[in-house]
Amino acid sequence: MGGLRIENFLKNLENESNIQNICILEKDYIDKYYSSIGSRKKTYSLYRKAVNDAKFSMDFKKVVLDVLKLSNEEMLEYKKEYREKVKSEHDNLRYITDVQGYIETAISLIQSKNFIDKVLGFAAITGRRVAEIGSTAEFELHTPQHLIFKGQLKTKESKYYDSYVIPILMNTYDFITHFRFFREQYTKYLNNPDVFHNSCSKDLSFKVKVHFSKFVEGVITPKNLRAIYATLASNEFNKNTRKTHQSYIADILGHSPDDLNTVNSYFVFKLKE
C-alpha cells in the first residue's frame, strides 16, 4: 500500500473549505494508482477508518465517506471476484510441506536482530496481522500454550473483541520475553499502522518469501502467515472440542460471532500427510 497519503489528505480536509472537491480529487488519485477493484476497496477502507477516527463532525464525515467508496457496480464486481477466488482456493488447497521447519524458522526470526524478520516471526507464531505486530499488538500470559491478545485491527468499529484468548505455536513464556523486548526496542510505528504499512510492506513481501517459501506450495505473502497459522492451530488445538474448524478459526482470528463467512478466505492450506 505504498501509495497511501492519508495523513496529507486529513490535513487538507482540516485546512480547506471545499471538502467534496478534495474528496473527489483524492478518489481520482486512488482510482488511478490502484488498478484492481480489490486494492481500491482496501485503500478506501483505510481512508474511511482514518476519517472515522478523526475528530470531525458526523455531517463532515458523511460528506467524505459518501465519496470514498466503491460504486454499486464495483461492489457487485468485487463480491463476484471474491466468491470466485475463495471457491478456487477451496478447490485447490496448498500443502504445508514442513510444519516443524516452518515453526522453527518462525521462532528463530523472533530472535533475529532485524525488525522485519522479527515482525514476520511473531506474525507466524501468533497468526496476528503484520501491522498488528508492528504497531498495535499487546499480549499477556494465559496458559503455557495460550495468550490474551489485544490490539486487533479491522474490527469494523466493533468493540466485541477488545481482548481474547489465542493459541500460539511456541511456549508462551519464551514468547512474552521476546515480545516485551521487541516492543521496548522498536517504538517507531507504535499505534501507527498506516505509517507501518507505507514503510514496511515492500520489505515484508520480499522477506516472507526468503524465509518461508520452502515450507509451503506456491507464492507466499505476509497475509498467508495468518492462514497457515489458522490451519496449524486448528489442527493442534481443536482436536477435543465440538467446534467446526470454521468456528474455531473464526474465534482465534477474532472474527465476529455472527460472521462465519469471512473466515472462508483463510482456508487456503492443508497439512501434507
GROMACS .gro file of C-alpha atoms in nm:
model
  273
    1MET     CA    1   0.000   0.000   0.000
    2GLY     CA    2   0.286   0.232  -0.086
    3GLY     CA    3   0.062   0.495  -0.246
    4LEU     CA    4  -0.125   0.585   0.070
    5ARG     CA    5  -0.125   0.955   0.158
    6ILE     CA    6  -0.388   0.954   0.429
    7GLU     CA    7  -0.216   1.198   0.665
    8ASN     CA    8  -0.189   1.464   0.394
    9PHE     CA    9  -0.549   1.402   0.298
   10LEU     CA   10  -0.668   1.460   0.656
   11LYS     CA   11  -0.461   1.780   0.679
   12ASN     CA   12  -0.616   1.905   0.356
   13LEU     CA   13  -0.963   1.837   0.495
   14GLU     CA   14  -0.881   2.042   0.803
   15ASN     CA   15  -0.742   2.337   0.608
   16GLU     CA   16  -0.973   2.365   0.307
   17SER     CA   17  -1.338   2.465   0.282
   18ASN     CA   18  -1.437   2.271  -0.031
   19ILE     CA   19  -1.448   1.928   0.131
   20GLN     CA   20  -1.625   1.746  -0.150
   21ASN     CA   21  -1.379   1.867  -0.413
   22ILE     CA   22  -1.083   1.746  -0.203
   23CYS     CA   23  -1.250   1.408  -0.170
   24ILE     CA   24  -1.321   1.380  -0.543
   25LEU     CA   25  -0.958   1.462  -0.625
   26GLU     CA   26  -0.837   1.202  -0.373
   27LYS     CA   27  -1.076   0.943  -0.516
   28ASP     CA   28  -0.942   1.013  -0.866
   29TYR     CA   29  -0.588   0.961  -0.735
   30ILE     CA   30  -0.681   0.631  -0.567
   31ASP     CA   31  -0.862   0.502  -0.876
   32LYS     CA   32  -0.560   0.579  -1.096
   33TYR     CA   33  -0.295   0.450  -0.854
   34TYR     CA   34  -0.473   0.121  -0.768
   35SER     CA   35  -0.583  -0.068  -1.078
   36SER     CA   36  -0.780  -0.357  -0.926
   37ILE     CA   37  -1.115  -0.331  -0.751
   38GLY     CA   38  -0.979  -0.525  -0.455
   39SER     CA   39  -0.687  -0.290  -0.398
   40ARG     CA   40  -0.913   0.014  -0.430
   41LYS     CA   41  -1.159  -0.130  -0.179
   42LYS     CA   42  -0.877  -0.199   0.067
   43THR     CA   43  -0.746   0.154   0.019
   44TYR     CA   44  -1.088   0.313   0.065
   45SER     CA   45  -1.128   0.113   0.387
   46LEU     CA   46  -0.802   0.254   0.526
   47TYR     CA   47  -0.904   0.608   0.436
   48ARG     CA   48  -1.253   0.561   0.582
   49LYS     CA   49  -1.113   0.424   0.908
   50ALA     CA   50  -0.882   0.725   0.937
   51VAL     CA   51  -1.172   0.963   0.875
   52ASN     CA   52  -1.394   0.786   1.128
   53ASP     CA   53  -1.115   0.801   1.386
   54ALA     CA   54  -1.056   1.173   1.325
   55LYS     CA   55  -1.229   1.443   1.528
   56PHE     CA   56  -1.466   1.558   1.254
   57SER     CA   57  -1.839   1.610   1.297
   58MET     CA   58  -2.076   1.337   1.179
   59ASP     CA   59  -2.204   1.559   0.896
   60PHE     CA   60  -1.846   1.629   0.788
   61LYS     CA   61  -1.761   1.258   0.790
   62LYS     CA   62  -2.071   1.173   0.588
   63VAL     CA   63  -1.964   1.404   0.304
   64VAL     CA   64  -1.622   1.235   0.293
   65LEU     CA   65  -1.746   0.878   0.325
   66ASP     CA   66  -2.009   0.925   0.053
   67VAL     CA   67  -1.727   0.990  -0.194
   68LEU     CA   68  -1.453   0.749  -0.083
   69LYS     CA   69  -1.614   0.416  -0.163
   70LEU     CA   70  -1.675   0.176  -0.447
   71SER     CA   71  -1.974   0.237  -0.671
   72ASN     CA   72  -2.263  -0.012  -0.650
   73GLU     CA   73  -2.147  -0.172  -0.975
   74GLU     CA   74  -1.789  -0.201  -0.848
   75MET     CA   75  -1.908  -0.355  -0.521
   76LEU     CA   76  -2.105  -0.621  -0.708
   77GLU     CA   77  -1.800  -0.698  -0.920
   78TYR     CA   78  -1.580  -0.712  -0.609
   79LYS     CA   79  -1.814  -0.960  -0.438
   80LYS     CA   80  -1.823  -1.176  -0.750
   81GLU     CA   81  -1.443  -1.180  -0.777
   82TYR     CA   82  -1.412  -1.257  -0.405
   83ARG     CA   83  -1.652  -1.554  -0.425
   84GLU     CA   84  -1.468  -1.692  -0.727
   85LYS     CA   85  -1.130  -1.652  -0.558
   86VAL     CA   86  -1.243  -1.827  -0.237
   87LYS     CA   87  -1.403  -2.112  -0.434
   88SER     CA   88  -1.086  -2.159  -0.638
   89GLU     CA   89  -0.873  -2.169  -0.322
   90HIS     CA   90  -1.106  -2.421  -0.157
   91ASP     CA   91  -1.083  -2.643  -0.465
   92ASN     CA   92  -0.703  -2.622  -0.478
   93LEU     CA   93  -0.568  -2.619  -0.123
   94ARG     CA   94  -0.192  -2.568  -0.099
   95TYR     CA   95   0.021  -2.805   0.104
   96ILE     CA   96   0.225  -2.705   0.407
   97THR     CA   97   0.514  -2.940   0.339
   98ASP     CA   98   0.725  -2.900   0.655
   99VAL     CA   99   0.541  -2.791   0.970
  100GLN     CA  100   0.837  -2.833   1.204
  101GLY     CA  101   1.070  -2.640   0.976
  102TYR     CA  102   0.814  -2.362   0.942
  103ILE     CA  103   0.771  -2.323   1.319
  104GLU     CA  104   1.144  -2.347   1.392
  105THR     CA  105   1.214  -2.078   1.132
  106ALA     CA  106   0.948  -1.850   1.283
  107ILE     CA  107   1.096  -1.894   1.631
  108SER     CA  108   1.446  -1.819   1.500
  109LEU     CA  109   1.318  -1.500   1.334
  110ILE     CA  110   1.180  -1.354   1.655
  111GLN     CA  111   1.535  -1.380   1.792
  112SER     CA  112   1.679  -1.202   1.488
  113LYS     CA  113   1.833  -0.854   1.508
  114ASN     CA  114   1.630  -0.740   1.208
  115PHE     CA  115   1.296  -0.561   1.261
  116ILE     CA  116   1.124  -0.706   0.952
  117ASP     CA  117   1.237  -1.058   1.037
  118LYS     CA  118   1.103  -1.021   1.390
  119VAL     CA  119   0.765  -0.898   1.267
  120LEU     CA  120   0.731  -1.198   1.035
  121GLY     CA  121   0.835  -1.439   1.310
  122PHE     CA  122   0.586  -1.302   1.561
  123ALA     CA  123   0.311  -1.297   1.296
  124ALA     CA  124   0.376  -1.660   1.200
  125ILE     CA  125   0.375  -1.778   1.563
  126THR     CA  126   0.059  -1.590   1.667
  127GLY     CA  127  -0.147  -1.553   1.349
  128ARG     CA  128  -0.176  -1.179   1.404
  129ARG     CA  129  -0.160  -0.938   1.112
  130VAL     CA  130   0.186  -0.795   1.044
  131ALA     CA  131   0.052  -0.444   1.110
  132GLU     CA  132  -0.077  -0.558   1.450
  133ILE     CA  133   0.265  -0.698   1.537
  134GLY     CA  134   0.440  -0.385   1.414
  135SER     CA  135   0.202  -0.133   1.569
  136THR     CA  136  -0.081  -0.236   1.800
  137ALA     CA  137  -0.049  -0.589   1.943
  138GLU     CA  138  -0.036  -0.649   2.316
  139PHE     CA  139   0.000  -0.994   2.473
  140GLU     CA  140  -0.048  -1.132   2.823
  141LEU     CA  141   0.019  -1.480   2.957
  142HIS     CA  142  -0.281  -1.710   2.988
  143THR     CA  143  -0.152  -2.070   2.981
  144PRO     CA  144   0.170  -2.234   2.856
  145GLN     CA  145   0.013  -2.251   2.508
  146HIS     CA  146  -0.233  -1.961   2.508
  147LEU     CA  147  -0.206  -1.583   2.530
  148ILE     CA  148  -0.453  -1.300   2.578
  149PHE     CA  149  -0.431  -1.076   2.271
  150LYS     CA  150  -0.533  -0.711   2.245
  151GLY     CA  151  -0.483  -0.461   1.964
  152GLN     CA  152  -0.680  -0.606   1.676
  153LEU     CA  153  -0.718  -0.405   1.357
  154LYS     CA  154  -1.007  -0.430   1.109
  155THR     CA  155  -1.277  -0.461   1.374
  156LYS     CA  156  -1.527  -0.255   1.173
  157GLU     CA  157  -1.567  -0.025   1.473
  158SER     CA  158  -1.684  -0.314   1.689
  159LYS     CA  159  -1.555  -0.339   2.046
  160TYR     CA  160  -1.663  -0.706   2.073
  161TYR     CA  161  -1.304  -0.827   2.062
  162ASP     CA  162  -1.132  -0.584   2.294
  163SER     CA  163  -0.919  -0.881   2.401
  164TYR     CA  164  -0.943  -1.257   2.360
  165VAL     CA  165  -0.752  -1.581   2.408
  166ILE     CA  166  -0.542  -1.726   2.125
  167PRO     CA  167  -0.320  -2.033   2.095
  168ILE     CA  168   0.036  -1.983   1.974
  169LEU     CA  169   0.289  -2.214   1.811
  170MET     CA  170   0.557  -2.197   2.081
  171ASN     CA  171   0.592  -2.172   2.457
  172THR     CA  172   0.413  -1.859   2.577
  173TYR     CA  173   0.667  -1.771   2.847
  174ASP     CA  174   0.952  -1.754   2.597
  175PHE     CA  175   0.732  -1.564   2.355
  176ILE     CA  176   0.638  -1.295   2.610
  177THR     CA  177   1.004  -1.238   2.696
  178HIS     CA  178   1.096  -1.184   2.332
  179PHE     CA  179   0.792  -0.970   2.253
  180ARG     CA  180   0.844  -0.737   2.550
  181PHE     CA  181   1.199  -0.674   2.434
  182PHE     CA  182   1.071  -0.617   2.078
  183ARG     CA  183   0.818  -0.356   2.194
  184GLU     CA  184   1.077  -0.174   2.403
  185GLN     CA  185   1.331  -0.177   2.122
  186TYR     CA  186   1.109  -0.070   1.831
  187THR     CA  187   0.866   0.217   1.900
  188LYS     CA  188   0.874   0.398   1.565
  189TYR     CA  189   0.544   0.253   1.442
  190LEU     CA  190   0.368   0.210   1.774
  191ASN     CA  191  -0.006   0.274   1.728
  192ASN     CA  192   0.056   0.395   1.372
  193PRO     CA  193  -0.031   0.107   1.137
  194ASP     CA  194  -0.068   0.331   0.830
  195VAL     CA  195   0.292   0.452   0.854
  196PHE     CA  196   0.400   0.093   0.920
  197HIS     CA  197   0.224  -0.022   0.601
  198ASN     CA  198   0.379   0.251   0.390
  199SER     CA  199   0.728   0.192   0.526
  200CYS     CA  200   0.745  -0.186   0.559
  201SER     CA  201   0.512  -0.355   0.307
  202LYS     CA  202   0.773  -0.398   0.035
  203ASP     CA  203   1.036  -0.547   0.269
  204LEU     CA  204   0.780  -0.776   0.433
  205SER     CA  205   0.667  -0.911   0.096
  206PHE     CA  206   1.027  -0.983  -0.004
  207LYS     CA  207   1.145  -1.131   0.326
  208VAL     CA  208   0.845  -1.361   0.375
  209LYS     CA  209   0.938  -1.536   0.051
  210VAL     CA  210   1.303  -1.564   0.156
  211HIS     CA  211   1.221  -1.724   0.491
  212PHE     CA  212   0.907  -1.933   0.432
  213SER     CA  213   0.875  -2.029   0.063
  214LYS     CA  214   1.040  -2.367   0.111
  215PHE     CA  215   0.779  -2.479   0.363
  216VAL     CA  216   0.464  -2.430   0.153
  217GLU     CA  217   0.344  -2.471  -0.202
  218GLY     CA  218   0.305  -2.165  -0.421
  219VAL     CA  219   0.396  -1.800  -0.374
  220ILE     CA  220   0.374  -1.690  -0.011
  221THR     CA  221   0.266  -1.345   0.113
  222PRO     CA  222   0.260  -1.189   0.462
  223LYS     CA  223  -0.116  -1.246   0.475
  224ASN     CA  224  -0.060  -1.618   0.415
  225LEU     CA  225   0.112  -1.643   0.755
  226ARG     CA  226  -0.227  -1.585   0.913
  227ALA     CA  227  -0.389  -1.858   0.704
  228ILE     CA  228  -0.105  -2.102   0.777
  229TYR     CA  229  -0.134  -2.028   1.150
  230ALA     CA  230  -0.510  -2.090   1.133
  231THR     CA  231  -0.451  -2.431   0.973
  232LEU     CA  232  -0.180  -2.535   1.218
  233ALA     CA  233  -0.359  -2.404   1.528
  234SER     CA  234  -0.690  -2.567   1.437
  235ASN     CA  235  -0.516  -2.898   1.367
  236GLU     CA  236  -0.335  -2.886   1.702
  237PHE     CA  237  -0.581  -2.722   1.942
  238ASN     CA  238  -0.926  -2.806   1.806
  239LYS     CA  239  -0.893  -3.182   1.845
  240ASN     CA  240  -1.100  -3.218   2.158
  241THR     CA  241  -1.375  -2.961   2.104
  242ARG     CA  242  -1.714  -2.985   1.938
  243LYS     CA  243  -1.642  -2.684   1.716
  244THR     CA  244  -1.607  -2.700   1.341
  245HIS     CA  245  -1.274  -2.581   1.203
  246GLN     CA  246  -1.458  -2.281   1.063
  247SER     CA  247  -1.599  -2.178   1.401
  248TYR     CA  248  -1.269  -2.239   1.584
  249ILE     CA  249  -1.066  -2.040   1.331
  250ALA     CA  250  -1.318  -1.756   1.343
  251ASP     CA  251  -1.268  -1.742   1.720
  252ILE     CA  252  -0.888  -1.741   1.720
  253LEU     CA  253  -0.866  -1.487   1.436
  254GLY     CA  254  -1.105  -1.253   1.612
  255HIS     CA  255  -1.398  -1.259   1.372
  256SER     CA  256  -1.739  -1.156   1.494
  257PRO     CA  257  -1.950  -1.449   1.624
  258ASP     CA  258  -2.221  -1.369   1.369
  259ASP     CA  259  -1.973  -1.373   1.078
  260LEU     CA  260  -1.852  -1.718   0.980
  261ASN     CA  261  -1.835  -1.622   0.613
  262THR     CA  262  -1.521  -1.406   0.623
  263VAL     CA  263  -1.317  -1.691   0.770
  264ASN     CA  264  -1.365  -1.888   0.447
  265SER     CA  265  -1.087  -1.683   0.291
  266TYR     CA  266  -0.839  -1.839   0.536
  267PHE     CA  267  -0.897  -2.196   0.415
  268VAL     CA  268  -0.601  -2.188   0.179
  269PHE     CA  269  -0.363  -2.454   0.314
  270LYS     CA  270  -0.367  -2.812   0.439
  271LEU     CA  271  -0.107  -3.035   0.602
  272LYS     CA  272   0.073  -3.279   0.377
  273GLU     CA  273   0.043  -3.625   0.523
   0.00000   0.00000   0.00000
